[in-house]
mmCIF file of C-alpha atoms in Angstrom:
data_model
loop_
_atom_site.group_PDB
_atom_site.id
_atom_site.type_symbol
_atom_site.label_atom_id
_atom_site.label_comp_id
_atom_site.label_asym_id
_atom_site.label_seq_id
_atom_site.Cartn_x
_atom_site.Cartn_y
_atom_site.Cartn_z
ATOM 1 C CA GLN A 1 -11.248 -17.299 -39.521
ATOM 2 C CA GLY A 2 -12.932 -16.480 -42.769
ATOM 3 C CA ALA A 3 -11.321 -15.463 -46.004
ATOM 4 C CA ILE A 4 -9.310 -12.260 -46.047
ATOM 5 C CA LEU A 5 -9.710 -9.503 -48.621
ATOM 6 C CA HIS A 6 -6.365 -8.420 -50.006
ATOM 7 C CA ARG A 7 -5.488 -4.884 -51.027
ATOM 8 C CA GLN A 8 -2.178 -3.514 -52.241
ATOM 9 C CA TRP A 9 -0.999 0.069 -51.905
ATOM 10 C CA LEU A 10 1.886 1.469 -53.902
ATOM 11 C CA PHE A 11 4.695 3.011 -51.848
ATOM 12 C CA HIS A 12 8.433 3.329 -52.149
ATOM 13 C CA PRO A 13 10.178 0.069 -51.064
ATOM 14 C CA ARG A 14 12.563 1.813 -48.687
ATOM 15 C CA ASP A 15 9.613 3.085 -46.610
ATOM 16 C CA PHE A 16 8.385 -0.478 -45.953
ATOM 17 C CA PRO A 17 11.164 -3.081 -45.898
ATOM 18 C CA GLU A 18 8.673 -5.839 -45.013
ATOM 19 C CA ALA A 19 6.975 -5.542 -48.404
ATOM 20 C CA SER A 20 6.812 -8.885 -50.169
ATOM 21 C CA MET A 21 7.132 -7.399 -53.663
ATOM 22 C CA ALA A 22 9.082 -4.309 -54.597
ATOM 23 C CA GLY A 23 6.858 -1.254 -54.350
ATOM 24 C CA THR A 24 3.796 -2.889 -52.732
ATOM 25 C CA VAL A 25 2.485 -3.293 -49.215
ATOM 26 C CA SER A 26 -0.364 -5.661 -48.410
ATOM 27 C CA MET A 27 -3.262 -4.765 -46.168
ATOM 28 C CA ASP A 28 -5.531 -7.617 -45.085
ATOM 29 C CA TYR A 29 -9.053 -7.160 -43.776
ATOM 30 C CA PRO A 30 -12.128 -9.410 -43.456
ATOM 31 C CA VAL A 31 -14.089 -10.380 -46.544
ATOM 32 C CA GLN A 32 -17.322 -9.275 -44.888
ATOM 33 C CA LEU A 33 -15.987 -5.728 -44.629
ATOM 34 C CA GLY A 34 -14.895 -5.810 -48.266
ATOM 35 C CA ILE A 35 -18.319 -7.002 -49.391
ATOM 36 C CA ALA A 36 -19.934 -4.286 -47.273
ATOM 37 C CA TYR A 37 -17.741 -1.732 -49.052
ATOM 38 C CA LEU A 38 -18.781 -3.249 -52.371
ATOM 39 C CA PHE A 39 -22.478 -2.940 -51.519
ATOM 40 C CA LEU A 40 -21.989 0.628 -50.330
ATOM 41 C CA ALA A 41 -20.102 1.572 -53.494
ATOM 42 C CA GLY A 42 -22.758 -0.161 -55.608
ATOM 43 C CA TYR A 43 -25.491 1.830 -53.891
ATOM 44 C CA LEU A 44 -23.592 5.098 -54.313
ATOM 45 C CA PHE A 45 -22.861 4.441 -58.000
ATOM 46 C CA ARG A 46 -26.493 3.437 -58.517
ATOM 47 C CA THR A 47 -27.678 6.672 -56.921
ATOM 48 C CA LEU A 48 -25.206 8.685 -58.982
ATOM 49 C CA PHE A 49 -26.286 7.058 -62.246
ATOM 50 C CA VAL A 50 -29.992 7.519 -61.439
ATOM 51 C CA SER A 51 -29.389 11.214 -60.699
ATOM 52 C CA PHE A 52 -27.905 11.558 -64.212
ATOM 53 C CA LYS A 53 -30.949 9.690 -65.613
ATOM 54 C CA LEU A 54 -28.831 6.672 -66.599
ATOM 55 C CA PRO A 55 -29.718 3.025 -65.892
ATOM 56 C CA ALA A 56 -28.998 2.079 -62.294
ATOM 57 C CA ALA A 57 -27.807 -1.402 -63.262
ATOM 58 C CA VAL A 58 -24.893 0.102 -65.190
ATOM 59 C CA GLY A 59 -23.724 1.875 -62.040
ATOM 60 C CA VAL A 60 -23.836 -1.375 -60.082
ATOM 61 C CA ILE A 61 -21.859 -3.167 -62.803
ATOM 62 C CA PHE A 62 -19.323 -0.335 -62.851
ATOM 63 C CA SER A 63 -18.807 -0.529 -59.091
ATOM 64 C CA GLY A 64 -18.308 -4.294 -59.325
ATOM 65 C CA PHE A 65 -15.702 -3.803 -62.047
ATOM 66 C CA ALA A 66 -13.907 -1.154 -60.001
ATOM 67 C CA PHE A 67 -13.800 -3.382 -56.906
ATOM 68 C CA SER A 68 -12.636 -6.461 -58.832
ATOM 69 C CA GLN A 69 -9.074 -5.179 -58.539
ATOM 70 C CA PHE A 70 -9.139 -5.485 -54.727
ATOM 71 C CA PHE A 71 -10.383 -9.041 -54.187
ATOM 72 C CA GLN A 72 -8.095 -11.728 -52.825
ATOM 73 C CA SER A 73 -7.789 -15.138 -54.468
ATOM 74 C CA ASP A 74 -10.141 -16.718 -51.886
ATOM 75 C CA VAL A 75 -12.979 -14.553 -53.123
ATOM 76 C CA LEU A 76 -11.968 -15.013 -56.758
ATOM 77 C CA ALA A 77 -12.172 -18.793 -56.280
ATOM 78 C CA ALA A 78 -15.919 -18.363 -55.752
ATOM 79 C CA ARG A 79 -16.150 -16.054 -58.762
ATOM 80 C CA ASP A 80 -18.581 -18.234 -60.701
ATOM 81 C CA ILE A 81 -21.092 -18.240 -57.853
ATOM 82 C CA LEU A 82 -20.694 -14.501 -57.287
ATOM 83 C CA GLN A 83 -21.012 -13.835 -61.017
ATOM 84 C CA THR A 84 -24.252 -15.836 -61.198
ATOM 85 C CA LEU A 85 -25.603 -13.963 -58.190
ATOM 86 C CA ALA A 86 -24.594 -10.617 -59.691
ATOM 87 C CA PHE A 87 -26.218 -11.503 -63.023
ATOM 88 C CA PHE A 88 -29.428 -12.447 -61.211
ATOM 89 C CA LEU A 89 -29.388 -9.213 -59.214
ATOM 90 C CA VAL A 90 -28.812 -7.106 -62.347
ATOM 91 C CA LEU A 91 -31.727 -8.808 -64.098
ATOM 92 C CA LEU A 92 -33.894 -8.362 -61.024
ATOM 93 C CA THR A 93 -32.992 -4.676 -60.789
ATOM 94 C CA ALA A 94 -33.643 -4.125 -64.479
ATOM 95 C CA GLY A 95 -36.954 -5.963 -64.220
ATOM 96 C CA LEU A 96 -38.070 -3.881 -61.265
ATOM 97 C CA GLU A 97 -37.336 -0.668 -63.174
ATOM 98 C CA ILE A 98 -39.977 -1.535 -65.800
ATOM 99 C CA ARG A 99 -43.268 0.232 -65.253
ATOM 100 C CA LEU A 100 -46.437 -1.599 -66.255
ATOM 101 C CA TYR A 101 -48.002 1.477 -67.831
ATOM 102 C CA ASP A 102 -44.953 1.851 -70.109
ATOM 103 C CA LEU A 103 -45.744 -1.460 -71.771
ATOM 104 C CA LYS A 104 -48.117 -1.435 -74.694
ATOM 105 C CA PRO A 105 -50.767 -4.171 -75.086
ATOM 106 C CA TYR A 106 -49.083 -5.651 -78.151
ATOM 107 C CA PHE A 107 -45.973 -6.423 -76.081
ATOM 108 C CA PHE A 108 -48.022 -8.959 -74.146
ATOM 109 C CA LEU A 109 -49.269 -10.480 -77.396
ATOM 110 C CA MET A 110 -45.717 -10.628 -78.784
ATOM 111 C CA ALA A 111 -44.491 -12.412 -75.650
ATOM 112 C CA PHE A 112 -47.512 -14.554 -74.741
ATOM 113 C CA PHE A 113 -48.435 -15.896 -78.190
ATOM 114 C CA PRO A 114 -45.005 -17.340 -79.187
ATOM 115 C CA ALA A 115 -44.493 -18.885 -75.734
ATOM 116 C CA THR A 116 -47.934 -20.507 -75.895
ATOM 117 C CA CYS A 117 -47.254 -21.883 -79.388
ATOM 118 C CA GLU A 118 -43.923 -23.292 -78.234
ATOM 119 C CA LEU A 119 -45.491 -24.864 -75.151
ATOM 120 C CA LEU A 120 -48.230 -26.521 -77.190
ATOM 121 C CA SER A 121 -45.833 -27.795 -79.839
ATOM 122 C CA ILE A 122 -43.555 -29.372 -77.185
ATOM 123 C CA ALA A 123 -46.583 -30.892 -75.457
ATOM 124 C CA THR A 124 -47.911 -32.290 -78.754
ATOM 125 C CA TYR A 125 -44.550 -33.799 -79.673
ATOM 126 C CA ALA A 126 -44.157 -35.341 -76.212
ATOM 127 C CA HIS A 127 -47.670 -36.807 -76.353
ATOM 128 C CA VAL A 128 -47.482 -38.173 -79.913
ATOM 129 C CA ALA A 129 -43.834 -39.181 -80.369
ATOM 130 C CA LEU A 130 -42.699 -39.906 -76.818
ATOM 131 C CA ARG A 131 -46.016 -41.403 -75.608
ATOM 132 C CA PHE A 132 -46.324 -39.141 -72.551
ATOM 133 C CA THR A 133 -49.729 -38.578 -71.011
ATOM 134 C CA ARG A 134 -51.380 -35.223 -71.693
ATOM 135 C CA ILE A 135 -50.561 -33.904 -68.227
ATOM 136 C CA GLU A 136 -46.939 -35.072 -68.421
ATOM 137 C CA SER A 137 -46.489 -33.550 -71.862
ATOM 138 C CA LEU A 138 -47.968 -30.205 -70.743
ATOM 139 C CA VAL A 139 -45.700 -30.184 -67.689
ATOM 140 C CA LEU A 140 -42.723 -30.889 -69.966
ATOM 141 C CA GLY A 141 -43.807 -28.008 -72.229
ATOM 142 C CA VAL A 142 -44.119 -25.608 -69.304
ATOM 143 C CA VAL A 143 -40.747 -26.604 -67.888
ATOM 144 C CA LEU A 144 -38.943 -26.294 -71.216
ATOM 145 C CA VAL A 145 -40.504 -22.971 -72.151
#
C-alpha cells in the first residue's frame, strides 16, 4: 500500500476512547486522494483569487499552506521534492500570465543585452585563460548564463 494521509479531528476524549492522544481522533486515507483534494482546493482558490483580480499564484500558494496542516509524515519526508515542484509550477503559472503585448521593447533590451555581455565575457575568459576552444567556451557561456 502507498503512503497514508493523516488527518486529526478534535472531539471530546470520552466520545472516542480509542483516541491515541487526548482530544484527537485520527482518520487515515490514501495520499492520492489527499493530493486530489489539494489540486481541487488549489484550483478553487486560484479561481477565487482571479475573480477578485488578484494573482492566481497567490491563491495556489495559500491553498498549499492551508493543506500543509493535514499531511502525514510520509508526505512530509518528500517535502523537498514537492517544494521544488511547487516552486516550478508557481513560476510556470506566473510566466504564463504574462502577455506579450504588455511588455515594452526596452524590456527585451534590458534582458537580452546584459545576458549577451555575460555570455561573451565567460566565453572570452574560458578561451583565453582556460584554453578552451571557441565552441567549448561559447557552450560554457551559454550553460552558465
